[in-house]
Tab-separated table of C-alpha atoms in Angstrom:
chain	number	residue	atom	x	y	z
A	22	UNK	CA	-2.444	-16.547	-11.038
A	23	UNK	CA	0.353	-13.858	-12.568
A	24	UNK	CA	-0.842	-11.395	-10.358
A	25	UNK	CA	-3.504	-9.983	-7.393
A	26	UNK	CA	-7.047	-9.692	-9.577
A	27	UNK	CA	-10.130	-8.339	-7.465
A	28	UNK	CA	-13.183	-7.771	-8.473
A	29	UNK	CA	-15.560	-5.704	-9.423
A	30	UNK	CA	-13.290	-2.981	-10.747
A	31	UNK	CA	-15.970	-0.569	-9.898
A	32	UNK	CA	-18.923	-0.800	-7.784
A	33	UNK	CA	-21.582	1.934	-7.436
A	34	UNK	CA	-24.050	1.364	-4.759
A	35	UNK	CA	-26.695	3.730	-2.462
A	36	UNK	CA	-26.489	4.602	1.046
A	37	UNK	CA	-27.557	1.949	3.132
A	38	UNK	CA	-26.976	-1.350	0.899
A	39	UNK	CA	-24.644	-4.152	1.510
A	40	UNK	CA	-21.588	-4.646	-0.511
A	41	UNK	CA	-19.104	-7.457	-0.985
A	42	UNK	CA	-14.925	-7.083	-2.881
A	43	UNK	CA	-13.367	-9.757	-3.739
A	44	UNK	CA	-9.479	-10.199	-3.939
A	45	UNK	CA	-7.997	-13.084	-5.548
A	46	UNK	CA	-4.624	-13.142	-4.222
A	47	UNK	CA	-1.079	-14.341	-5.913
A	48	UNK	CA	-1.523	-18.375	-5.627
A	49	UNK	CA	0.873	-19.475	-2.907
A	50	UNK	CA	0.687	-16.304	-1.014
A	51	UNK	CA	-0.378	-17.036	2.813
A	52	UNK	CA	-0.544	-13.411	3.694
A	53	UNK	CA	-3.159	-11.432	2.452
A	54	UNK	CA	-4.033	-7.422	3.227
A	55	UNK	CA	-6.658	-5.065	2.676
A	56	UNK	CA	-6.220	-0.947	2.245
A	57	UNK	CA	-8.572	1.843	1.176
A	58	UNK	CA	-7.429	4.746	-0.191
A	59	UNK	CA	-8.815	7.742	-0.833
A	60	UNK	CA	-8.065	10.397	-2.864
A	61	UNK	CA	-4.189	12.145	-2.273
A	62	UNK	CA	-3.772	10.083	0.617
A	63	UNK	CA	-1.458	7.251	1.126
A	64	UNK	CA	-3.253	3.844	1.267
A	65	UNK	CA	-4.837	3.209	4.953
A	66	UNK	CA	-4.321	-0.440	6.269
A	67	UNK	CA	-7.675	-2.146	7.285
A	68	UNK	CA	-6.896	-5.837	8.125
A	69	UNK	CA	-4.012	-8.620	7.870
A	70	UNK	CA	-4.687	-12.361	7.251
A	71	UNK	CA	-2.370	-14.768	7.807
A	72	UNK	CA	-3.236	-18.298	6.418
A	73	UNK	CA	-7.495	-17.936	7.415
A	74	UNK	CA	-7.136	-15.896	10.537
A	75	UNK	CA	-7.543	-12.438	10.652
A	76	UNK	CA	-3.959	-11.311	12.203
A	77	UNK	CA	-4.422	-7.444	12.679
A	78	UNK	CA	-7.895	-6.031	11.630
A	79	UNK	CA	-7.331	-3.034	14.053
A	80	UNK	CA	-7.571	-1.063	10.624
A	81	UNK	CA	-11.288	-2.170	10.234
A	82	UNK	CA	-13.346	1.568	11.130
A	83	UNK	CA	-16.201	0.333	12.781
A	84	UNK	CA	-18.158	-3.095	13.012
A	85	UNK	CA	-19.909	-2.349	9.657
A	86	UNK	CA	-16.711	-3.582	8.058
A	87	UNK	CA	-15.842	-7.220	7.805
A	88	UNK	CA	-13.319	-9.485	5.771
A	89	UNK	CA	-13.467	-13.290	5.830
A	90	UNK	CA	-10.685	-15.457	4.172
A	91	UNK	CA	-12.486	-19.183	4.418
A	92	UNK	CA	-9.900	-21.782	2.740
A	93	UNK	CA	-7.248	-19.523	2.995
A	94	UNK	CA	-6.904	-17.968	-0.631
A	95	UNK	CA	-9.613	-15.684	-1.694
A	96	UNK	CA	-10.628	-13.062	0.710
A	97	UNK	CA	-14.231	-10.791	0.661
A	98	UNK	CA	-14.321	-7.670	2.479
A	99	UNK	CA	-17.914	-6.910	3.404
A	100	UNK	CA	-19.343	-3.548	4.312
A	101	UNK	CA	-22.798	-3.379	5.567
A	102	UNK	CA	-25.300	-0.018	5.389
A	103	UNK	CA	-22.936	1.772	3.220
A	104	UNK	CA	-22.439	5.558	4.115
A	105	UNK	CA	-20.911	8.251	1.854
A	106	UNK	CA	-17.787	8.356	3.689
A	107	UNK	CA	-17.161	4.954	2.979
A	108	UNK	CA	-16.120	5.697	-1.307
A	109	UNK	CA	-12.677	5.209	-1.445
A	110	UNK	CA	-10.273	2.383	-3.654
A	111	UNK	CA	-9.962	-0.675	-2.065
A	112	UNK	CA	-7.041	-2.521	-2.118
A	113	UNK	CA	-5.963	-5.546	-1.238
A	114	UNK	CA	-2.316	-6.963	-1.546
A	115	UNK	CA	-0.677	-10.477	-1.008
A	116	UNK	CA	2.650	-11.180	0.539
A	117	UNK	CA	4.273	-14.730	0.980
A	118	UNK	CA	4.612	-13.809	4.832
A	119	UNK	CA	7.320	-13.082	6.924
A	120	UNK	CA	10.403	-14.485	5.070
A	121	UNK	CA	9.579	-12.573	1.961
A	122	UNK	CA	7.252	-9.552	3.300
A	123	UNK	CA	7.243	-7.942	-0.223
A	124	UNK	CA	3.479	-7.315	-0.705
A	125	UNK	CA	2.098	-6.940	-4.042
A	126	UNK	CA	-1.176	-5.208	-5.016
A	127	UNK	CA	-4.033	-5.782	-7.213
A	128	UNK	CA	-5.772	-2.903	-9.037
A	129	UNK	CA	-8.486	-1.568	-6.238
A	130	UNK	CA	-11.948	-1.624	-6.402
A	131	UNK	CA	-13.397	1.609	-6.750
A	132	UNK	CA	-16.473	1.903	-4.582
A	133	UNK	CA	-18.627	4.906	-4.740
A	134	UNK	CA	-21.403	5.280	-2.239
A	135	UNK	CA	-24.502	7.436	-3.295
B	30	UNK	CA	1.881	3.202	15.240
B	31	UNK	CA	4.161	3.370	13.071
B	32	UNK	CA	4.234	5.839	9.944
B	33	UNK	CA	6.500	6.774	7.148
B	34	UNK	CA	5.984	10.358	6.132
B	35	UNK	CA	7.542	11.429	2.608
B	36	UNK	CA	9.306	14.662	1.410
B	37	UNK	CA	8.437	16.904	-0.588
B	38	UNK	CA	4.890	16.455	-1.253
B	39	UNK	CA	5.534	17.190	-4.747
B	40	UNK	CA	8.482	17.497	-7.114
B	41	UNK	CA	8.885	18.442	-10.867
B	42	UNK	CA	11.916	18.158	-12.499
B	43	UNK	CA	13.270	17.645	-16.087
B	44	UNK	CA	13.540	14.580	-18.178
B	45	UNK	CA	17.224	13.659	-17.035
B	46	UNK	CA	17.270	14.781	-14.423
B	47	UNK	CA	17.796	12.697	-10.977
B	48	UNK	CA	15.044	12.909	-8.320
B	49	UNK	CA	15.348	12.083	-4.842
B	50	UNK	CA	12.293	11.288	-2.660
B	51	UNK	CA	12.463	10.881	1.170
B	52	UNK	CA	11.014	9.074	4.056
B	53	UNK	CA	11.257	9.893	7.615
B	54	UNK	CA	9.330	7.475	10.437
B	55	UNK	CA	9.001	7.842	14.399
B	56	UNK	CA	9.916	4.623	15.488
B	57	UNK	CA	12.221	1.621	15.068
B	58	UNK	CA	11.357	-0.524	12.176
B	59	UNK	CA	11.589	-3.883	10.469
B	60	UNK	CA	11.056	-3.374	7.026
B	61	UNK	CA	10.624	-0.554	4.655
B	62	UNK	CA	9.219	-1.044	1.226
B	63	UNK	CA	9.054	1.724	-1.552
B	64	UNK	CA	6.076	1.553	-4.071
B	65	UNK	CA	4.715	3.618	-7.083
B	66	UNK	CA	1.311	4.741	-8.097
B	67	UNK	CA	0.063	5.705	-11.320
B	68	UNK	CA	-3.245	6.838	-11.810
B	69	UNK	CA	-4.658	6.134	-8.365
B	70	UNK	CA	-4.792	2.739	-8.718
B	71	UNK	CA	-2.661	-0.534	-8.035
B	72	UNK	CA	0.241	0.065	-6.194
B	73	UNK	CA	3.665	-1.499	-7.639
B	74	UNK	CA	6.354	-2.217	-5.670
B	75	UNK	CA	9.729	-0.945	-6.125
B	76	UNK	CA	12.079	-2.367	-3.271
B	77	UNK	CA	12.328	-3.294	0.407
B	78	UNK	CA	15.143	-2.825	2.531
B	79	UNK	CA	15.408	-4.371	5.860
B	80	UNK	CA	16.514	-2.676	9.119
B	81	UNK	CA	19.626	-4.370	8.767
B	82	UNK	CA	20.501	-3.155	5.044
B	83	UNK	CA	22.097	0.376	4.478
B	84	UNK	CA	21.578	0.454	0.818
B	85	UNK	CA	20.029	-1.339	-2.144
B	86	UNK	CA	19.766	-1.101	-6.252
B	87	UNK	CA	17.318	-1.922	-9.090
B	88	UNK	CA	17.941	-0.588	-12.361
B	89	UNK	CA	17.453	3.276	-11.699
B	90	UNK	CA	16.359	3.231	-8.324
B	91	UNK	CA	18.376	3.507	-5.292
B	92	UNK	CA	17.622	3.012	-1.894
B	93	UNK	CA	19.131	4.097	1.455
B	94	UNK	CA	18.596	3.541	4.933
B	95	UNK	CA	19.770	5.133	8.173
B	96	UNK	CA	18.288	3.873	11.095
B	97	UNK	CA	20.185	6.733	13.246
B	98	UNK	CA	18.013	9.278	12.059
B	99	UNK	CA	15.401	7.353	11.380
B	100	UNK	CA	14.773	8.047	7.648
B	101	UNK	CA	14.849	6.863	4.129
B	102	UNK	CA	15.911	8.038	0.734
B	103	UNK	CA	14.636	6.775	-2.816
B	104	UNK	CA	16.829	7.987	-6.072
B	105	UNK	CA	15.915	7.876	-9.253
B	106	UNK	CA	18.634	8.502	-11.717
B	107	UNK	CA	18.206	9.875	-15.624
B	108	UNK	CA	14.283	10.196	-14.984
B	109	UNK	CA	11.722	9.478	-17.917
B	110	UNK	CA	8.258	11.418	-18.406
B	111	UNK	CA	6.804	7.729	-17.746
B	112	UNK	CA	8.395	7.730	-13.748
B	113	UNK	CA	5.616	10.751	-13.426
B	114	UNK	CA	3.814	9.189	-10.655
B	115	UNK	CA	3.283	9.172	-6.811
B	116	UNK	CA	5.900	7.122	-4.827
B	117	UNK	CA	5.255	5.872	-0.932
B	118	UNK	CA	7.141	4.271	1.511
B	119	UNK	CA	5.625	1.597	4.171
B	120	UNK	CA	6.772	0.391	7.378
B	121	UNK	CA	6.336	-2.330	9.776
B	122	UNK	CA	7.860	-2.122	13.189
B	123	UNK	CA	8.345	-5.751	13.703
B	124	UNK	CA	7.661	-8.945	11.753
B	125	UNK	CA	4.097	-10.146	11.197
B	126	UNK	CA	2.924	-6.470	11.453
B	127	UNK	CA	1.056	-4.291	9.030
B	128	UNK	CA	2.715	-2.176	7.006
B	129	UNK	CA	1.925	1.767	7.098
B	130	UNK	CA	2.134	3.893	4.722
B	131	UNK	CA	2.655	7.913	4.214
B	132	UNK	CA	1.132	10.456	2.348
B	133	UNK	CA	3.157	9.844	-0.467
B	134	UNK	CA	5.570	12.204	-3.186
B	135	UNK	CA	3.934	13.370	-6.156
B	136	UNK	CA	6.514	13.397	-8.925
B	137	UNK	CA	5.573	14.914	-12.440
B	138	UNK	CA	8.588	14.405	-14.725
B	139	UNK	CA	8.624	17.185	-17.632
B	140	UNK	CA	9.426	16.362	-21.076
């Protein structure tokens, strides 16, 4: 694709429920990342892919948080028994790994916890 | 780990005018990339410079890099009301790592 899409753009949810984001990443691109960000804060890594294996997810707060990247491409970032805390932007960016670590991002998910 | 923190916070200047944005980190690094933010979402990226690069162009922008003290510098020359934005820098300290990123530089460019 031209660029990093994720979806949904916006996700409202309650307390407690289980969420999935999706990030399509820039075809060709065997890194993948995911940030949050919240608001007036820099973005705040949460975990690296290379290829399908996670390569870093020291980012990842707690074990509520999980990100699977199956075949390689698309990735899901899974957050079980949502808390308040947890509304931020999520972003996730794609890279074509270490010879060219530019990363480019897609446009964030904004989740908001209720 | 590794962090890029940027100075000032926040800047307004002129249309015209140049700004200058900086980045200072703690340890030795491998890359550092520049991006932009508008509207608090999707981050764009502006340029990386290596640990072995002093310098680099695009268009307006100009980066530096001086490993002695550990710090970075992002110009922008003849700024437009549209470079109102925040700008942040990201490290890694070796390759295959995560990149961090700072707090970031508010910049509000007045017409």
């Amino acid at each position: 694709g031209a660029g990093v899409s994720q979806t949904p753009s916006n996700k409202v949810t309650e307390k407690g429920k289980y969420v999935e984001l999706r990030c399509d990443p820039i075809s060709g691109h065997t890194a993948l990342y995911w940030y949050r960000q919240s608001l007036g804060q820099g973005p705040e890594f949460l975990i690296y892919f290379q290829g399908t294996g996670a390569a870093d997810d020291s980012g990842l707060p707690n074990d509520r948080f999980f990100a699977v990247r199956p075949e390689g491409s698309v990735s899901t970032l899974k957050i079980q028994r949502t808390e308040r805390g947890d509304s931020a932007v999520y972003l996730c960016a794609s890279s074509r790994g270490l010879a060219s670590p530019e990363q480019f991002f897609g446009p964030g998910t904004r989740l908001t916890v209720l | 780990s590794q962090q890029g923190e940027e100075d000032p916070q926040a800047l307004s200047i002129q249309e015209g005018e140049n700004a200058t944005m900086n980045c200072s980190y703690k340890t030795s690094i491998n890359n550092l990339q520049w991006y932009r933010q508008n509207s608090g979402r999707g981050l764009v990226h502006l340029i990386l410079i290596r640990s072995n690069e002093r310098e680099k162009h695009s268009g307006r922008l100009r980066v530096t890099l001086d490993t002695s003290k550990k710090s970075s510098s992002l110009l922008i020359t003849a700024s437009r009301a549209a470079d109102t934005a925040s700008y942040f820098c990201a490290t890694d300290d070796r390759p295959g790592q995560n990149f961090v990123f700072g707090p970031g530089t508010r910049l509000s460019v007045l017409p």
